[in-house]
Coordinates of C-alpha atoms in Angstrom, one line a residue:
X1388 CA 16.4 1.9 6.5
X1389 CA 20.1 1.7 5.9
X1390 CA 19.5 -1.6 4.0
X1391 CA 16.7 0.1 2.0
X1392 CA 19.2 2.9 1.0
X1393 CA 21.9 0.4 0.1
X1394 CA 19.6 -1.6 -2.2
X1395 CA 18.2 1.7 -3.7
X1396 CA 21.7 2.9 -4.6
X1397 CA 22.7 -0.5 -5.9
X1398 CA 19.7 -1.1 -8.1
X1399 CA 19.6 2.5 -9.5
X1400 CA 22.6 1.8 -11.7
X1401 CA 20.8 -1.0 -13.6
X1402 CA 17.7 -1.2 -15.8
X1403 CA 16.0 -3.8 -13.7
X1404 CA 12.4 -3.6 -12.7
X1405 CA 11.9 -2.7 -9.0
X1406 CA 9.0 -3.7 -6.7
X1407 CA 8.6 -1.4 -3.6
X1408 CA 6.5 -2.9 -0.8
X1409 CA 5.3 -1.2 2.3
X1410 CA 2.3 0.1 4.2
X1411 CA 0.5 3.3 3.1
X1412 CA 2.5 6.4 4.0
X1413 CA 5.9 4.8 4.4
X1414 CA 7.4 6.8 1.5
X1415 CA 7.3 4.3 -1.5
X1416 CA 7.1 7.2 -4.0
X1417 CA 10.2 8.8 -2.5
X1418 CA 12.2 5.7 -2.9
X1419 CA 11.0 5.3 -6.5
X1420 CA 12.1 8.9 -7.1
X1421 CA 15.5 8.2 -5.6
X1422 CA 16.0 5.2 -7.9
X1423 CA 15.2 7.4 -10.9
X1424 CA 17.5 10.3 -9.7
X1425 CA 20.4 8.0 -9.1
X1426 CA 20.1 6.2 -12.4
X1427 CA 21.5 7.0 -15.8
X1428 CA 17.9 7.9 -16.8
X1429 CA 17.8 10.9 -14.4
X1430 CA 17.7 13.3 -17.4
X1431 CA 14.6 11.6 -18.7
X1432 CA 11.0 12.0 -17.4
X1433 CA 9.8 10.5 -14.1
X1434 CA 6.1 9.6 -14.7
X1435 CA 3.9 8.7 -11.8
X1436 CA 0.6 6.8 -12.1
X1437 CA -1.7 5.9 -9.2
X1438 CA -3.3 2.7 -10.5
X1439 CA -5.9 2.6 -7.7
X1440 CA -7.4 6.0 -8.6
X1441 CA -8.8 5.1 -12.0
X1442 CA -11.2 2.5 -13.4
X1443 CA -9.9 -0.2 -15.6
X1444 CA -10.9 1.5 -18.9
X1445 CA -9.6 4.9 -17.9
X1446 CA -6.3 3.4 -16.5
X1447 CA -5.7 1.5 -19.8
X1448 CA -6.1 4.7 -21.7
X1449 CA -3.9 6.6 -19.2
X1450 CA -1.1 4.1 -19.5
X1451 CA -1.2 3.3 -23.2
X1452 CA -3.1 6.2 -24.7
X1453 CA -5.9 6.0 -27.2
X1454 CA -6.8 7.0 -30.8
X1455 CA -9.7 9.1 -31.9
X1456 CA -13.0 7.2 -31.8
X1457 CA -11.6 4.4 -29.5
X1458 CA -14.6 5.0 -27.2
X1459 CA -17.2 7.7 -26.4
X1460 CA -15.4 10.9 -25.6
X1461 CA -12.2 10.0 -27.4
X1462 CA -12.3 13.1 -29.7
X1463 CA -8.5 13.1 -30.4
X1464 CA -5.4 10.9 -30.3
X1465 CA -3.8 10.9 -26.9
X1466 CA -0.3 9.9 -25.8
X1467 CA -0.2 7.4 -22.9
X1468 CA 2.1 7.5 -19.8
X1469 CA 4.4 4.8 -21.2
X1470 CA 5.0 7.0 -24.3
X1471 CA 5.6 10.0 -22.0
X1472 CA 8.1 8.0 -19.9
X1473 CA 10.3 7.0 -22.9
X1474 CA 14.0 7.0 -21.9
X1475 CA 12.9 7.7 -18.4
X1476 CA 11.1 5.9 -15.5
X1477 CA 7.4 5.1 -15.0
X1478 CA 6.2 4.6 -11.4
X1479 CA 3.1 2.4 -11.1
X1480 CA 1.7 2.9 -7.6
X1481 CA -0.9 0.5 -6.1
X1482 CA -0.1 -2.0 -8.9
X1483 CA -2.2 -4.5 -6.9
X1484 CA -5.4 -2.5 -8.0
X1485 CA -5.0 -3.4 -11.7
X1486 CA -7.3 -6.0 -13.3
X1487 CA -6.1 -9.3 -14.6
X1488 CA -6.9 -8.2 -18.2
X1489 CA -4.7 -5.1 -17.8
X1490 CA -2.0 -7.1 -16.1
X1491 CA -1.6 -9.1 -19.4
X1492 CA -0.9 -5.9 -21.3
X1493 CA 1.6 -4.7 -18.6
X1494 CA 3.4 -8.0 -18.9
X1495 CA 3.8 -7.4 -22.6
X1496 CA 5.3 -4.0 -22.0
X1497 CA 7.8 -5.4 -19.5
X1498 CA 8.8 -8.3 -21.6
X1499 CA 8.7 -6.9 -25.1
X1500 CA 9.0 -3.2 -24.5
X1501 CA 6.0 -2.5 -26.8
X1502 CA 2.2 -1.8 -26.6
X1503 CA -0.7 -0.6 -28.6
X1504 CA -2.9 2.4 -27.9
X1505 CA -6.5 1.7 -27.1
X1506 CA -8.4 1.3 -30.4
X1507 CA -5.2 1.1 -32.5
X1508 CA -3.3 -1.7 -34.2
X1509 CA 0.0 0.1 -34.5
X1510 CA 2.7 -1.2 -32.2
X1511 CA 4.6 1.4 -30.2
X1512 CA 8.1 0.8 -28.7
X1513 CA 8.8 2.0 -25.2
X1514 CA 12.2 2.4 -23.6
X1515 CA 11.1 3.1 -20.0
X1516 CA 12.1 1.6 -16.7
X1517 CA 9.2 0.3 -14.6
X1518 CA 9.0 0.7 -10.8
X1519 CA 5.9 -0.7 -9.2
X1520 CA 4.7 -0.3 -5.6
X1521 CA 2.1 -2.1 -3.5
X1522 CA 0.8 -1.8 0.0
X1523 CA -0.4 -5.4 -0.1
X1524 CA 1.5 -8.8 -0.2
X1525 CA 1.4 -9.5 -3.9
X1526 CA 2.3 -13.2 -3.5
X1527 CA -0.8 -13.4 -1.3
X1528 CA -2.7 -11.7 -4.1
X1529 CA -1.3 -14.3 -6.5
X1530 CA -2.5 -17.2 -4.3
X1531 CA -6.0 -15.6 -4.2
X1532 CA -5.9 -15.4 -8.0
X1533 CA -6.2 -11.6 -8.1
X1534 CA -2.7 -11.0 -9.5
X1535 CA -0.9 -12.8 -12.3
X1536 CA 2.1 -14.8 -11.1
X1537 CA 4.1 -14.2 -14.3
X1538 CA 3.7 -10.4 -13.9
X1539 CA 4.7 -10.7 -10.2
X1540 CA 8.0 -12.4 -11.0
X1541 CA 8.6 -9.9 -13.8
X1542 CA 8.1 -6.9 -11.5
X1543 CA 9.8 -8.5 -8.5
X1544 CA 13.3 -8.5 -10.0
X1545 CA 14.6 -6.4 -7.2
X1546 CA 12.2 -6.0 -4.2
X1547 CA 12.6 -3.1 -1.7
X1548 CA 10.6 -3.5 1.4
X1549 CA 10.2 -0.3 3.5
X1550 CA 9.5 -1.0 7.2
X1551 CA 6.6 0.9 8.9
X1552 CA 7.5 3.8 11.2
X1553 CA 6.6 1.9 14.4
X1554 CA 9.5 -0.5 13.6
X1555 CA 12.0 2.3 13.2
X1556 CA 11.1 4.6 16.0
X1557 CA 14.7 5.8 16.2
X1558 CA 14.1 7.7 13.0
X1559 CA 11.3 9.8 14.5
X1560 CA 13.5 12.6 16.0
X1561 CA 15.3 13.2 12.7
X1562 CA 12.0 13.1 10.7
X1563 CA 10.4 15.6 13.2
X1564 CA 13.4 17.9 12.8
X1565 CA 13.3 17.7 9.0
X1566 CA 9.5 18.4 8.8
X1567 CA 9.8 21.3 11.3
X1568 CA 12.4 23.0 9.2
X1569 CA 10.5 22.4 6.0
X1570 CA 7.1 23.7 7.2
X1571 CA 8.6 26.5 9.2
X1572 CA 10.2 27.8 6.0
X1573 CA 7.1 27.1 3.9
X1574 CA 4.9 29.0 6.3
X1575 CA 7.4 31.7 7.2
X1576 CA 7.5 30.6 10.8
X1577 CA 10.3 29.9 13.3
X1578 CA 9.5 26.6 15.1
X1579 CA 12.9 25.1 15.8
X1580 CA 12.6 23.7 19.3
X1581 CA 10.9 20.5 20.4
X1582 CA 9.4 20.0 23.9
X1583 CA 10.8 16.7 25.4
X1584 CA 7.3 15.6 26.3
X1585 CA 6.2 16.1 22.7
X1586 CA 9.1 14.0 21.3
X1587 CA 8.4 11.3 23.9
X1588 CA 4.7 11.2 22.9
X1589 CA 5.6 10.9 19.2
X1590 CA 8.2 8.2 19.9
X1591 CA 5.7 6.1 21.8
X1592 CA 2.8 6.5 19.3
X1593 CA 2.2 3.5 17.0
X1594 CA 1.7 5.6 13.7
X1595 CA -0.8 3.7 11.7
X1596 CA -0.5 6.3 8.9
X1597 CA 3.3 6.1 9.1
X1598 CA 5.5 9.0 7.9
X1599 CA 2.6 10.7 6.1
X1600 CA 0.7 10.9 9.4
X1601 CA 3.7 12.3 11.2
X1602 CA 4.2 14.9 8.4
X1603 CA 0.6 15.9 8.7
X1604 CA 0.8 16.4 12.5
X1605 CA 4.1 18.4 12.2
X1606 CA 2.6 20.7 9.6
X1607 CA -0.4 21.3 11.8
X1608 CA 1.8 22.0 14.8
X1609 CA 3.9 24.6 12.9
X1610 CA 0.8 26.4 11.7
X1611 CA -0.8 26.5 15.2
X1612 CA 2.3 27.2 17.2
X1613 CA 2.4 30.6 18.9
X1614 CA 6.1 30.5 19.7
X1615 CA 9.3 28.8 18.5
X1616 CA 8.6 25.4 20.2
X1617 CA 6.7 22.3 19.2
X1618 CA 4.8 21.7 22.4
X1619 CA 2.9 18.6 23.4
X1620 CA -0.3 20.5 23.5
X1621 CA 0.0 21.1 19.7
X1622 CA -0.2 17.4 19.0
X1623 CA -3.6 15.6 18.6
X1624 CA -5.0 13.7 21.6
X1625 CA -4.5 10.3 19.9
X1626 CA -0.7 10.9 19.9
X1627 CA -0.4 12.3 23.4
X1628 CA -2.5 9.6 24.9
X1629 CA -5.1 11.9 26.4
X1630 CA -7.8 10.1 24.4
X1631 CA -8.4 6.4 24.1
X1632 CA -6.2 5.0 21.3
X1633 CA -6.3 1.6 19.5
X1634 CA -3.9 -1.2 20.4
X1635 CA -0.5 -1.4 18.7
X1636 CA -1.0 -2.0 15.0
X1637 CA -4.8 -2.2 15.1
X1638 CA -5.2 0.4 12.3
X1639 CA -2.4 -0.8 10.1
X1640 CA -2.1 -3.1 7.1
X1641 CA 0.2 -5.3 9.2
X1642 CA -1.8 -8.5 9.6
X1643 CA 0.5 -10.0 12.2
X1644 CA 0.2 -6.9 14.5
X1645 CA -3.6 -6.8 13.9
X1646 CA -3.9 -10.5 14.9
X1647 CA -1.7 -10.0 18.0
X1648 CA -3.8 -7.1 19.1
X1649 CA -7.1 -8.9 18.6
X1650 CA -6.0 -12.0 20.5
X1651 CA -4.6 -9.8 23.3
X1652 CA -7.9 -7.9 23.6
X1653 CA -9.8 -11.2 23.5
X1654 CA -7.7 -12.7 26.3
X1655 CA -8.2 -9.7 28.5
X1656 CA -11.9 -10.1 28.3
X1657 CA -11.9 -13.8 29.1
X1658 CA -11.8 -14.9 32.7
X1659 CA -8.4 -16.4 33.8
X1660 CA -9.9 -19.7 34.8
X1661 CA -12.0 -20.1 31.7
X1662 CA -11.5 -23.4 29.9
X1663 CA -13.0 -22.4 26.6
X1664 CA -10.6 -19.7 25.4
X1665 CA -10.5 -21.2 21.9
X1666 CA -14.2 -21.0 21.4
X1667 CA -14.5 -17.6 22.9
X1668 CA -11.7 -16.1 20.7
X1669 CA -10.7 -18.2 17.7
X1670 CA -14.2 -19.5 16.9
X1671 CA -15.6 -16.0 17.0
X1672 CA -12.9 -14.7 14.6
X1673 CA -13.5 -17.6 12.3
X1674 CA -17.2 -17.0 12.3
X1675 CA -16.7 -13.3 11.4
X1676 CA -14.3 -14.2 8.6
X1677 CA -16.8 -16.7 7.1
X1678 CA -19.6 -14.2 7.4
X1679 CA -17.8 -11.4 5.7
X1680 CA -16.5 -13.7 2.9
X1681 CA -20.0 -14.9 2.3
X1682 CA -21.3 -11.4 2.1
X1683 CA -18.4 -10.5 -0.3
X1684 CA -19.4 -13.5 -2.5
X1685 CA -23.1 -12.7 -2.3
X1686 CA -23.9 -15.9 -0.5
X1687 CA -22.4 -18.2 -3.2
X1688 CA -20.8 -20.9 -1.1
X1689 CA -18.6 -22.3 -4.0
X1690 CA -17.0 -18.9 -4.4
X1691 CA -16.7 -18.4 -0.7
X1692 CA -15.0 -21.8 -0.2
X1693 CA -12.5 -21.0 -2.9
X1694 CA -11.9 -17.5 -1.4
X1695 CA -11.3 -19.1 2.1
X1696 CA -9.2 -21.9 0.6
X1697 CA -11.3 -24.7 2.1
X1698 CA -13.5 -27.5 0.9
X1699 CA -17.1 -26.6 0.1
X1700 CA -18.5 -29.3 2.3
X1701 CA -16.3 -28.1 5.2
X1702 CA -17.6 -24.6 4.6
X1703 CA -21.2 -25.8 4.5
X1704 CA -20.7 -27.6 7.9
X1705 CA -19.2 -24.5 9.5
X1706 CA -22.0 -22.3 8.2
X1707 CA -24.5 -24.6 10.0
X1708 CA -22.4 -24.8 13.2
X1709 CA -22.1 -21.0 13.4
X1710 CA -25.8 -20.4 12.5
X1711 CA -24.9 -18.6 9.2
X1712 CA -27.4 -20.4 7.0
X1713 CA -27.2 -18.9 3.5
X1714 CA -29.3 -19.6 0.4
X1715 CA -28.1 -22.4 -1.8
X1716 CA -25.8 -21.6 -4.7
X1717 CA -27.5 -20.5 -7.9
X1718 CA -27.0 -22.6 -11.0

C-alpha cells in the first residue's frame, strides 16, 4: 500500500490518465478521490460514473448528454458527465463494462478532448482528467476482444494496482480501529476496545469482499455492541470460523487463488495412490469450462472455439470425448 500511496501522490501532480485495478471492495474510488484532491484540479468537480450500472444507451447519454428528441423520453437538452467534469476529474468505474461502440467515443474524448451529445452534431470541448477503474484484467479482456486495445493503452498511462486485503493483513488492525471510531461517532456509541480473539479472527479471515466487507462487519458490530468492546461474538460466523467457510480465495476475483483452492480440494478427494490424478482433476475442470462456454455461446462451436482460444476441430473432438455433443453450428 505504501507503493500505491507513492504512485498516487506522484501521478496527482500531472494530467495523465490513470487506470486503477483491483478486486471489488479494495477502495478504488478512494484512490481516485485522492488523486483528484492532491491535483491542481481539486477546486473543480469530481464526477463519478458507474459504467456497470447502466445500459449502453443510457450510459452514452449519461456520459455525453443528449439533445431534445434524441430518443423517446428525451424531452429536453441534458448535460452529460463529461461536461459536468470540465476543469475537474471524471471517474469511470467498471470501465470494463462498456461496449466496444461506446469505447470508440471514449477514445475520442481521451485523444481529442471533444465529444458530441447524443442526437447532436455540435462538437463540445472537454477539459477533464479521466481516471478509470476495473476489477478485471483489461489486457485479458483485450485478448478476448471485449475491450479495445487502443483505449486500454490510452487509459493505462499510469496504472495503480491495489492489492486485496488478504495480501495485506497487517493493515487490518488499523482499518478496524478507523472504522470503530467512525461508526461509533456516527451512531453515538462508544466502542473503543477490541477483544484479542476478535482481532485474531479478523486477521485470519480471507476477506473475499475486501475492505468493504470489513467495513460492513465493523458497522454491524458497533450497532449491536452492548458495551465498549468489539467482542468476537459480534462478528459473523464466517469470520470466527464457527461455520464452514470456503477455502482461501475461493470467492474472490483472484483466478490464481481460485485455481489453487480448486486443485487443493481436488487432491484431497483423490486417493494418495491414485494414478489418474490428471483425469480426475484437470479433465473435469476442462470439461466444465467447455460446457459453460458452449452454453454461453448457445451451442455455436465456432464462437465457443474462438472464446476458448482453440481450433474448432480440437473443440469438436473434446466435445465428443467428454460426451458434450451439441447441435451443429447454424449457417
